[in-house]
Coordinates of C-alpha atoms in Angstrom, one line a residue:
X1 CA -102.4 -171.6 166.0
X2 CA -100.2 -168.7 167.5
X3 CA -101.0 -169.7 171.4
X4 CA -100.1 -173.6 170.2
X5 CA -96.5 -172.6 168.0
X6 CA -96.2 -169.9 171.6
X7 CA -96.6 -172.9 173.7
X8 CA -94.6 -175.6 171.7
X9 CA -91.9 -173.0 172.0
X10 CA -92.1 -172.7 175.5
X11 CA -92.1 -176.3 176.4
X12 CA -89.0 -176.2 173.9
X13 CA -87.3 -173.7 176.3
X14 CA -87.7 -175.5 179.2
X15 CA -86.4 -178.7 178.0
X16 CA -83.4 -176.6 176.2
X17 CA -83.0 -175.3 180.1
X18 CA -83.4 -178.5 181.6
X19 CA -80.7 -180.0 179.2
X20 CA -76.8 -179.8 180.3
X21 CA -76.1 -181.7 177.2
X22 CA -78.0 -178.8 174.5
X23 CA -77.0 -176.0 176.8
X24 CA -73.8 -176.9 176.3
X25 CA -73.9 -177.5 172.2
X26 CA -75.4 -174.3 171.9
X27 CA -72.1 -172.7 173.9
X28 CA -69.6 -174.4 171.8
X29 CA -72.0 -173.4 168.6
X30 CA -72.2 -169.8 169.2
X31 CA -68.3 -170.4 170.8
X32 CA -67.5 -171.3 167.0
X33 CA -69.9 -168.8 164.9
X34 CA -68.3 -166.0 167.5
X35 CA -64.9 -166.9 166.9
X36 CA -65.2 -166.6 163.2
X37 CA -66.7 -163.6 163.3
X38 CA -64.1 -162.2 164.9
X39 CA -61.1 -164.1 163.2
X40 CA -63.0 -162.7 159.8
X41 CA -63.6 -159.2 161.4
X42 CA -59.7 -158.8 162.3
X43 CA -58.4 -160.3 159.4
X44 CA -60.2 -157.5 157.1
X45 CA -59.0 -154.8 159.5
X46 CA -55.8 -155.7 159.2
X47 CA -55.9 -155.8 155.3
X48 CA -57.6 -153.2 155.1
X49 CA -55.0 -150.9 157.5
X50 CA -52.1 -152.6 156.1
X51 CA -53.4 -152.0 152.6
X52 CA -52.1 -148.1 152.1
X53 CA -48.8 -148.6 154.2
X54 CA -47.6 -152.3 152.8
X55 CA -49.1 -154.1 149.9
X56 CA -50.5 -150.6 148.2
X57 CA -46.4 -149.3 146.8
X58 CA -45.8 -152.7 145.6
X59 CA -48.6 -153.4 143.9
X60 CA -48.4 -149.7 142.1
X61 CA -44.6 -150.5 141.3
X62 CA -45.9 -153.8 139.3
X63 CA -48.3 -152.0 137.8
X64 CA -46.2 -149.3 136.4
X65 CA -44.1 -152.5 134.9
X66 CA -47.2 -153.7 133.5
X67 CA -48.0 -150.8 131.9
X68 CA -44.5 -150.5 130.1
X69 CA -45.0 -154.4 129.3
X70 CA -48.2 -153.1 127.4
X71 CA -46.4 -150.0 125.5
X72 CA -47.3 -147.1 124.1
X73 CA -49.1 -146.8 122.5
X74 CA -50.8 -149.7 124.0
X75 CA -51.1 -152.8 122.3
X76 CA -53.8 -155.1 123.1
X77 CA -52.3 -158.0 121.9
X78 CA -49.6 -158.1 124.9
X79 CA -52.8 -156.9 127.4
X80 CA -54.2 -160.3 126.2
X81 CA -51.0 -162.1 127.1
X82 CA -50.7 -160.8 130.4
X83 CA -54.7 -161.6 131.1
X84 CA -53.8 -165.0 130.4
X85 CA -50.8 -165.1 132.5
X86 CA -52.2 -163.5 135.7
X87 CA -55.4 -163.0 137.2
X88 CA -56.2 -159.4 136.3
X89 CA -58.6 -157.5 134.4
X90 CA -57.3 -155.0 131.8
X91 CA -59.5 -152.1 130.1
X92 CA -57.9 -149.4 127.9
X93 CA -59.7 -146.3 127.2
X94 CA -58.0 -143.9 124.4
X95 CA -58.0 -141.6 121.1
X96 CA -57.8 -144.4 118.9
X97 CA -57.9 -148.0 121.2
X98 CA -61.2 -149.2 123.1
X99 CA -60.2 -152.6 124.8
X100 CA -61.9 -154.8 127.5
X101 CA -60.6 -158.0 128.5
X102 CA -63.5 -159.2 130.1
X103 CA -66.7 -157.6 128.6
X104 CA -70.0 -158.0 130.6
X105 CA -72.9 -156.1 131.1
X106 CA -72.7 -153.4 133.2
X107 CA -73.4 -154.3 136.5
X108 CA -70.4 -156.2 136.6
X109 CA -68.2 -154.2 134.6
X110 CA -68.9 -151.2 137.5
X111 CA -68.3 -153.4 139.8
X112 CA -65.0 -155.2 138.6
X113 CA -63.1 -151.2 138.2
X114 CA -64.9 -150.5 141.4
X115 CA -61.9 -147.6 142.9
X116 CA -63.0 -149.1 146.5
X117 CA -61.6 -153.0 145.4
X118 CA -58.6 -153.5 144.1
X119 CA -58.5 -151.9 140.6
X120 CA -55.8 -149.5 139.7
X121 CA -55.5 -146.7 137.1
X122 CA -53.1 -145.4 134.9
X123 CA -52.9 -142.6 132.7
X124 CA -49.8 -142.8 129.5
X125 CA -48.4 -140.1 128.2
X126 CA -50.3 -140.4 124.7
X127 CA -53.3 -140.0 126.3
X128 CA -54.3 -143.3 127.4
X129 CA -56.6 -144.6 130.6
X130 CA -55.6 -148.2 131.3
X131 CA -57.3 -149.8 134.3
X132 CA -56.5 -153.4 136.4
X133 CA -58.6 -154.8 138.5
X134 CA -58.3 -158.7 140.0
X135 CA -60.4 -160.8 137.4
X136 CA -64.1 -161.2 138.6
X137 CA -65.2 -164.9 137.6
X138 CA -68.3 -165.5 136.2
X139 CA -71.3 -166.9 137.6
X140 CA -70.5 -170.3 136.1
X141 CA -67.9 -170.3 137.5
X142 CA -68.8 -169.9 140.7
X143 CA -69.0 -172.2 143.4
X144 CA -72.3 -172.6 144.2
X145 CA -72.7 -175.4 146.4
X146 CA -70.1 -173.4 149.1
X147 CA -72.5 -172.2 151.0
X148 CA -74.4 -175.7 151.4
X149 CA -71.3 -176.9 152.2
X150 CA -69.9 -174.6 154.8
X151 CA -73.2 -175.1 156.4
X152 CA -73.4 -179.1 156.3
X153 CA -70.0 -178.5 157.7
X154 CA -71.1 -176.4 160.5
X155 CA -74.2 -179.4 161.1
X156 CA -72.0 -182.1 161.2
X157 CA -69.3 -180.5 164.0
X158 CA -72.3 -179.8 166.0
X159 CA -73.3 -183.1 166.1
X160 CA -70.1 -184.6 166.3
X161 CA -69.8 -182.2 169.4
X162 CA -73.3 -183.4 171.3
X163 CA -72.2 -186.9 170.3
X164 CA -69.0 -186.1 172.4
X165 CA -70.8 -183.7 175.0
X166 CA -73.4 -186.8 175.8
X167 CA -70.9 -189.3 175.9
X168 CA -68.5 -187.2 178.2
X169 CA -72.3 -186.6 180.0
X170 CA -73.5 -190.3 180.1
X171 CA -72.3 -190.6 183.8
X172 CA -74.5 -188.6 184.5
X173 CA -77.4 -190.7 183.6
X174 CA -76.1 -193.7 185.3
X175 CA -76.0 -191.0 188.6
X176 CA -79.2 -190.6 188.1
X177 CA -81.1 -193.9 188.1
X178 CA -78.5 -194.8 190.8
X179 CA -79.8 -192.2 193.3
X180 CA -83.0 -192.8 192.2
X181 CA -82.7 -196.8 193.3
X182 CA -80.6 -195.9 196.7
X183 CA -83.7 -193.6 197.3
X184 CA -85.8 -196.7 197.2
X185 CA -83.6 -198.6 199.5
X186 CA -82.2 -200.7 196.6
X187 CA -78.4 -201.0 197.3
X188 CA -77.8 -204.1 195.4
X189 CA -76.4 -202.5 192.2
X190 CA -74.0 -199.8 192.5
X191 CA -73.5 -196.9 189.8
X192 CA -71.8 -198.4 186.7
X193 CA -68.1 -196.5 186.8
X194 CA -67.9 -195.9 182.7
X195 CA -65.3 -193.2 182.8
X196 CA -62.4 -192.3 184.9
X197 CA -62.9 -188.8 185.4
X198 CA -64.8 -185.9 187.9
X199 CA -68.0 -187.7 187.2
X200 CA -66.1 -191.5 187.7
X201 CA -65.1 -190.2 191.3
X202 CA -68.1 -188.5 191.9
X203 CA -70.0 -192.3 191.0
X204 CA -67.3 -194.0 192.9
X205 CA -68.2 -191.8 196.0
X206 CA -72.1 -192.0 195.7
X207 CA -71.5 -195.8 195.8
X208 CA -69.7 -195.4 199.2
X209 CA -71.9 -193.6 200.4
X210 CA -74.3 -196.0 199.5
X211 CA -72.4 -198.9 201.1
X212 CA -72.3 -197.1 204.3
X213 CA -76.1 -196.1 204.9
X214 CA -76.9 -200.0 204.0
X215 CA -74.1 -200.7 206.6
X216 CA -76.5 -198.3 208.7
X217 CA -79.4 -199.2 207.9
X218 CA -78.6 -203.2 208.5
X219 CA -77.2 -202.2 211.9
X220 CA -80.4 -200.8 213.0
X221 CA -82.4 -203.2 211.6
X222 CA -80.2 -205.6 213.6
X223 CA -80.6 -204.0 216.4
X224 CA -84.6 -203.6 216.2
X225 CA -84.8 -207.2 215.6
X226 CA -82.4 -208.1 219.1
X227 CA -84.4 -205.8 220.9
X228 CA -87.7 -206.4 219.8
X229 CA -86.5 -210.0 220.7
X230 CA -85.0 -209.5 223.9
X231 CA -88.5 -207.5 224.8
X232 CA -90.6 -209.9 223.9
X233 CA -89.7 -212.4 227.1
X234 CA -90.2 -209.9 229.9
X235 CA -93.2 -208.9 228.4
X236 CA -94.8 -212.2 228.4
X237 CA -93.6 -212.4 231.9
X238 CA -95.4 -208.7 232.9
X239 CA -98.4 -209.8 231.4
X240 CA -99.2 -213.4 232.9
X241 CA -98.0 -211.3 236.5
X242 CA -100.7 -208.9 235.4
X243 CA -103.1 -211.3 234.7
X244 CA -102.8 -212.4 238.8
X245 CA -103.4 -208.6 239.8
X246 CA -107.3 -208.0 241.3
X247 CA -109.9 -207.1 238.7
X248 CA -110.4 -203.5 238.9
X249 CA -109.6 -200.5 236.7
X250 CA -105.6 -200.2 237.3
X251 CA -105.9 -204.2 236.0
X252 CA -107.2 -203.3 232.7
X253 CA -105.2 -200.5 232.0
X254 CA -102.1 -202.3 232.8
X255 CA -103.2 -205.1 230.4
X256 CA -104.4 -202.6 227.5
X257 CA -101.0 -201.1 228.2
X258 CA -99.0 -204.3 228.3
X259 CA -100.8 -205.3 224.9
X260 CA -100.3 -202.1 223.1
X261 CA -96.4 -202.7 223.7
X262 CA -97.1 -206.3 222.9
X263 CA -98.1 -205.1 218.9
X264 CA -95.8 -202.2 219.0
X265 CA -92.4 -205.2 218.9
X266 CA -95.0 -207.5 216.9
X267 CA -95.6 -204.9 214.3
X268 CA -91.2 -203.5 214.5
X269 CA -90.6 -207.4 213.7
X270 CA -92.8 -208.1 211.0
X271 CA -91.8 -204.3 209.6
X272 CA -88.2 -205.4 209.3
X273 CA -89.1 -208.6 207.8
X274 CA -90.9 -207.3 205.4
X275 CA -87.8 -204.9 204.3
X276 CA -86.4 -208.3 202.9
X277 CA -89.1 -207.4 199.3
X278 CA -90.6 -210.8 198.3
X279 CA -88.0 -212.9 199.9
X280 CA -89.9 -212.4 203.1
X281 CA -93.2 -213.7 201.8
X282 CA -94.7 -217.3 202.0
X283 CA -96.8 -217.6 199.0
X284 CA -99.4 -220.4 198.0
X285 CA -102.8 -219.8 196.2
X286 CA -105.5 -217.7 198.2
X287 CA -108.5 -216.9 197.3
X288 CA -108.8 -213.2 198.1
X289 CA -112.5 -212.8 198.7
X290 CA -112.5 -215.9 201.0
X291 CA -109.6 -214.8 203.1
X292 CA -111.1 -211.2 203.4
X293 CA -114.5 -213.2 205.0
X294 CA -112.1 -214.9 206.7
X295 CA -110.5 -211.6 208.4
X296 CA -114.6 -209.9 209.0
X297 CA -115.3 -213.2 211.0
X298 CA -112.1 -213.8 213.1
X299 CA -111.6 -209.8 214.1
X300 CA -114.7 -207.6 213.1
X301 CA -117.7 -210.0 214.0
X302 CA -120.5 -207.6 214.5
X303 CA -118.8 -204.5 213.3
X304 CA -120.3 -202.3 210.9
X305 CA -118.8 -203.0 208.0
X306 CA -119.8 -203.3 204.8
X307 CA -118.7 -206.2 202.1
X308 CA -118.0 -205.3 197.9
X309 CA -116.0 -208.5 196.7
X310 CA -116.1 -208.9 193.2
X311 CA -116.9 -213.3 192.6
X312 CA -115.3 -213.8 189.4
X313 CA -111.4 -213.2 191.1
X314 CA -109.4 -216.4 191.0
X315 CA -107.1 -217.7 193.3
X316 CA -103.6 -216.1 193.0
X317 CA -99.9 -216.4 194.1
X318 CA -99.9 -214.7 197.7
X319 CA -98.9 -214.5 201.3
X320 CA -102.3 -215.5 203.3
X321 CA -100.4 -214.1 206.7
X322 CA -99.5 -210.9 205.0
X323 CA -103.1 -209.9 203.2
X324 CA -104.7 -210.9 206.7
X325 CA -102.1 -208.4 208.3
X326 CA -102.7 -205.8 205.9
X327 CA -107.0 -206.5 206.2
X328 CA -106.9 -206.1 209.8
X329 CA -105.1 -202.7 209.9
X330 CA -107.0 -201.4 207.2
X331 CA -110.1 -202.5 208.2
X332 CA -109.1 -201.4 212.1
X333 CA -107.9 -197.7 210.8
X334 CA -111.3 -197.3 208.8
X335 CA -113.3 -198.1 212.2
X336 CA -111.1 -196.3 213.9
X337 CA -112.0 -193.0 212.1
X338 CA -115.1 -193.5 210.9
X339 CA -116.8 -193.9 214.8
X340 CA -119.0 -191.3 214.3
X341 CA -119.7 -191.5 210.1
X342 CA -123.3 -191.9 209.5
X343 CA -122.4 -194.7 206.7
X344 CA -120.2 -198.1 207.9
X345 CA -116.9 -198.8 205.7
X346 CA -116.7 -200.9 202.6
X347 CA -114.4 -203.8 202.7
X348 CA -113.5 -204.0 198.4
X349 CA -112.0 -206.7 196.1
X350 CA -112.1 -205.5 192.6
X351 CA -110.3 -206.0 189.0
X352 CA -109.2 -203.3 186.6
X353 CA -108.2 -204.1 183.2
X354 CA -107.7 -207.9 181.4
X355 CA -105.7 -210.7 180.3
X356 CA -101.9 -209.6 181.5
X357 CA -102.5 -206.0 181.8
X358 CA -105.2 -206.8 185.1
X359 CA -104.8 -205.6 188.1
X360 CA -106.4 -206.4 191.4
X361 CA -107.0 -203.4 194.0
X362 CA -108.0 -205.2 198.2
X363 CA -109.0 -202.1 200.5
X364 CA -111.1 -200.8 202.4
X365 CA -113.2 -197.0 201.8
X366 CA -114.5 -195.5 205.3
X367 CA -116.5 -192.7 205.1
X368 CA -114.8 -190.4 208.4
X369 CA -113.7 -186.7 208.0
X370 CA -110.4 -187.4 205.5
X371 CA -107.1 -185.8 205.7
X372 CA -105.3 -182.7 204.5
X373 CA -103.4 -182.8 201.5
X374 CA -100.2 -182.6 203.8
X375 CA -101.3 -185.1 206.0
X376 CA -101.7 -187.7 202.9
X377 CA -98.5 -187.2 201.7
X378 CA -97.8 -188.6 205.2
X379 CA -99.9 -191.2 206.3
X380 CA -97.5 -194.4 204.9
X381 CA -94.9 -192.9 207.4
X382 CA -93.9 -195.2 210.1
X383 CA -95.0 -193.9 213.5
X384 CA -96.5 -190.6 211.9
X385 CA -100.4 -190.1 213.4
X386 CA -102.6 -186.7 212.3
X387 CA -103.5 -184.7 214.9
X388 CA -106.9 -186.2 215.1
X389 CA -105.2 -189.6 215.8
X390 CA -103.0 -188.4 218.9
X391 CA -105.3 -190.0 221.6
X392 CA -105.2 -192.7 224.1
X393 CA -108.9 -193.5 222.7
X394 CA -108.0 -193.7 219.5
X395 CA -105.2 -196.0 219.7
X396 CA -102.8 -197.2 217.2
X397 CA -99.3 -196.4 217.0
X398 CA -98.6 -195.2 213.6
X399 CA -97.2 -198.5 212.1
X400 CA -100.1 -199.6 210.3
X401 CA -100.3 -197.8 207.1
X402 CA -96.4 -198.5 207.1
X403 CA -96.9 -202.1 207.6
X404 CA -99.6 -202.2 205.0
X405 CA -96.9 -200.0 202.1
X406 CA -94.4 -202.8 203.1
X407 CA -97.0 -206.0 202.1
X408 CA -98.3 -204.4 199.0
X409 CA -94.3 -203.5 198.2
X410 CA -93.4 -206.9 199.0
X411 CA -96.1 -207.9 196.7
X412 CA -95.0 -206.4 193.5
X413 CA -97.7 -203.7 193.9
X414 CA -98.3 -200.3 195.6
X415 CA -100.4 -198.8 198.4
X416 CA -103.0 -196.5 196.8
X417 CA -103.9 -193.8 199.7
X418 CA -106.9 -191.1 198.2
X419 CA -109.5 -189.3 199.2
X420 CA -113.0 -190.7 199.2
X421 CA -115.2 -187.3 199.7
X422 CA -115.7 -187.7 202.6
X423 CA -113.1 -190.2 204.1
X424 CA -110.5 -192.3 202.7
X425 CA -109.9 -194.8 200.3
X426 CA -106.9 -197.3 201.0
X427 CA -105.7 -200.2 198.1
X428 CA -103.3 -202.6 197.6
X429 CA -102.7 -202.7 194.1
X430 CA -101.0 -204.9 192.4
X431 CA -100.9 -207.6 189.4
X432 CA -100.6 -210.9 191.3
X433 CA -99.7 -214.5 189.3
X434 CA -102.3 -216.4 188.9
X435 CA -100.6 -219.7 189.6
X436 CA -97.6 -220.8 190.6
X437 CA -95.7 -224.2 192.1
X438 CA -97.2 -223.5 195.9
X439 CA -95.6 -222.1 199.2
X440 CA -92.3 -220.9 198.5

């Protein structure tokens, strides 16, 4: 119980930390609580320095009055009258005259001709002790909800002041999830401006900054595009030029060459169209187990390579060209690493999950040496190869994880990239429609 209240607590702390908004209620709390403790601290020394050098003479020159007002000998009678008029407790103590004008118990009557407060003494000539004091009220009398008071009091300016701290703080939000979509490339929707302060600037600058890298970023793409373009003419030319060259060795290294520049613009192209999201995509009912037969027979005839298509999938909104794109590199990587694996890769169509919640996972599962952690953080990079990778043997260019991230994105879904034990497990995930009004 003690490690779960010692762990609530610190989980506590670190949100408390985490929070601008409660960090800075607690300041303006213990601002407060601080300030009356010292506003009450001063204000007693004061009185009580002032006390002997100000308010003490005139307070002994009334009482002297009230003294004569009583007489002498005293007179209880005109005590009374002046305990009705002012706020004072009077006790006479004498030969012949016992009087109390407020009789309690003890504890009280000690404490109301306490010499420390404010209770004065006189002594008459005839032998009399008469004593004031300010009037003690009883407990009835009391106040009793003042406490519950001053502390709903103190509650309710705290929250009135997170109410004010979080709307001053509510840019801040907007900030966030901002950033957060620019960081996915989203710069459709700029950050809300809700308040014309620090924070308004600060959102009106994050949006220009954000204009200006998707100015960037659609100038390169622009460029990529006219230069993949422009490159893709001469290199139809060098290849058909290639293709009158004797047969021999420097003929088909020219050739392999030639058609590894050949994908390198087909695979920039189709990567920038694909930045376009769904709009790039040409949709129409496929039947995914069907079209993945389809990709083993055109490309991978012979290949070892295994086949775990689940039969009950029905046909669903998607881009045929794009899941053939996506199969080929995935099914082409897995081969690629898995030469030398004792065990041939799985091509995999499965479900997870029913009715709207379902999602469908298409990958492939080779069964090679794997990566590092580091190296799987990386592997959905564009033109980013593990060391392994780095050979004229292995091939590949590092587009074809990338390209694959870009179809499942385009899809609605996410490329799932994990280690197998041994080798790697690569999904497009995603929860496709089912059916829809044909090719888009």
């Amino acid at each position: 119980m003690r490690a779960r209240r010692s762990g609530r607590w610190k989980a506590a702390h670190r949100r408390w930390r985490h929070s601008l908004k409660w960090r800075l209620v607690t300041l303006f709390l213990l601002l407060a609580l601080a300030t009356t403790a010292v506003f009450m601290f001063g204000t007693q020394r004061a009185l009580q320095s002032g006390w002997q050098g100000w308010v003490r003479p005139i307070v002994d020159d009334y009482a002297e009055r009230l003294v004569a007002e009583i007489g002498s000998p005293p007179d209880p009678a005109r005590a009374q009258a002046i305990v009705a008029r002012l706020p004072l407790s009077i006790r006479i103590d004498g030969p012949q005259l016992h009087y109390d004008s407020h009789p309690r118990d003890e504890a009280l009557h000690a404490r109301r001709f306490d010499p420390s407060q404010w209770g004065l003494v006189r002594h008459s000539a005839d032998g009399y002790r008469i004593a004031f004091g300010l009037a003690v009220p009883s407990p009835e009398a009391r106040p009793r909800l003042a406490g519950w008071f001053t502390l709903a009091a103190l509650l309710l300016l705290t929250a009135l002041a997170y109410a004010y701290v979080r709307r001053l703080l509510r840019p801040l939000e907007a900030i966030g999830e901002g950033v957060a979509r620019f960081g996915r490339g989203e710069f459709g929707t700029p950050i809300a401006v809700v308040q014309h302060d620090e924070l308004g600037e600060l959102s009106e600058r994050i949006n220009r900054m954000a204009a200006s890298l998707q100015g960037m970023l659609d100038a390169k793409r622009a460029l990529l595009l006219a230069i993949s373009h422009e490159l893709r003419s001469p290199l139809t030319r060098a290849r058909l030029n290639a293709e009158l060259v004797p047969e021999g060795e420097h003929r088909d290294a020219l050739l392999r060459d030639l058609g590894e520049m050949r994908d390198l613009i087909t695979d920039l192209l189709e990567s920038e169209r694909l930045a376009a999201g769904h709009a790039a995509l040409q949709t129409e009912a496929v039947d995914l187990a069907a079209l993945a037969r389809e990709v083993v027979e055109a490309g991978f005839a012979g290949r070892a390579l295994r086949l775990d298509l689940a039969p009950d999938i029905a046909p669903v909104q998607a881009d045929p060209t794009r899941l053939k794109l996506l199969l080929r590199n995935l099914i082409d990587n897995a081969l690629r690493h898995s030469a030398e694996a004792g065990e041939a890769p799985t091509l995999f169509l499965a479900r997870h999950g029913s009715g709207a919640q379902a999602q469908l996972e298409l990958g492939v599962r080779d069964h090679g040496p794997g990566v590092t952690d580091e190296q799987l953080q990386r592997l959905a990079e564009p033109f980013y190869r593990v060391d392994s990778a780095r050979t004229r043997s292995a091939g590949g260019v590092g587009l074809g994880l990338a390209l694959c991230k870009l179809v499942a994105q385009a899809h609605g879904g996410e490329l799932l990239i994990e280690r197998a034990q041994p080798g790697l497990r690569v999904a497009m995930r995603w929860a496709p429609a089912r059916r829809g009004p044909g090719r888009d």
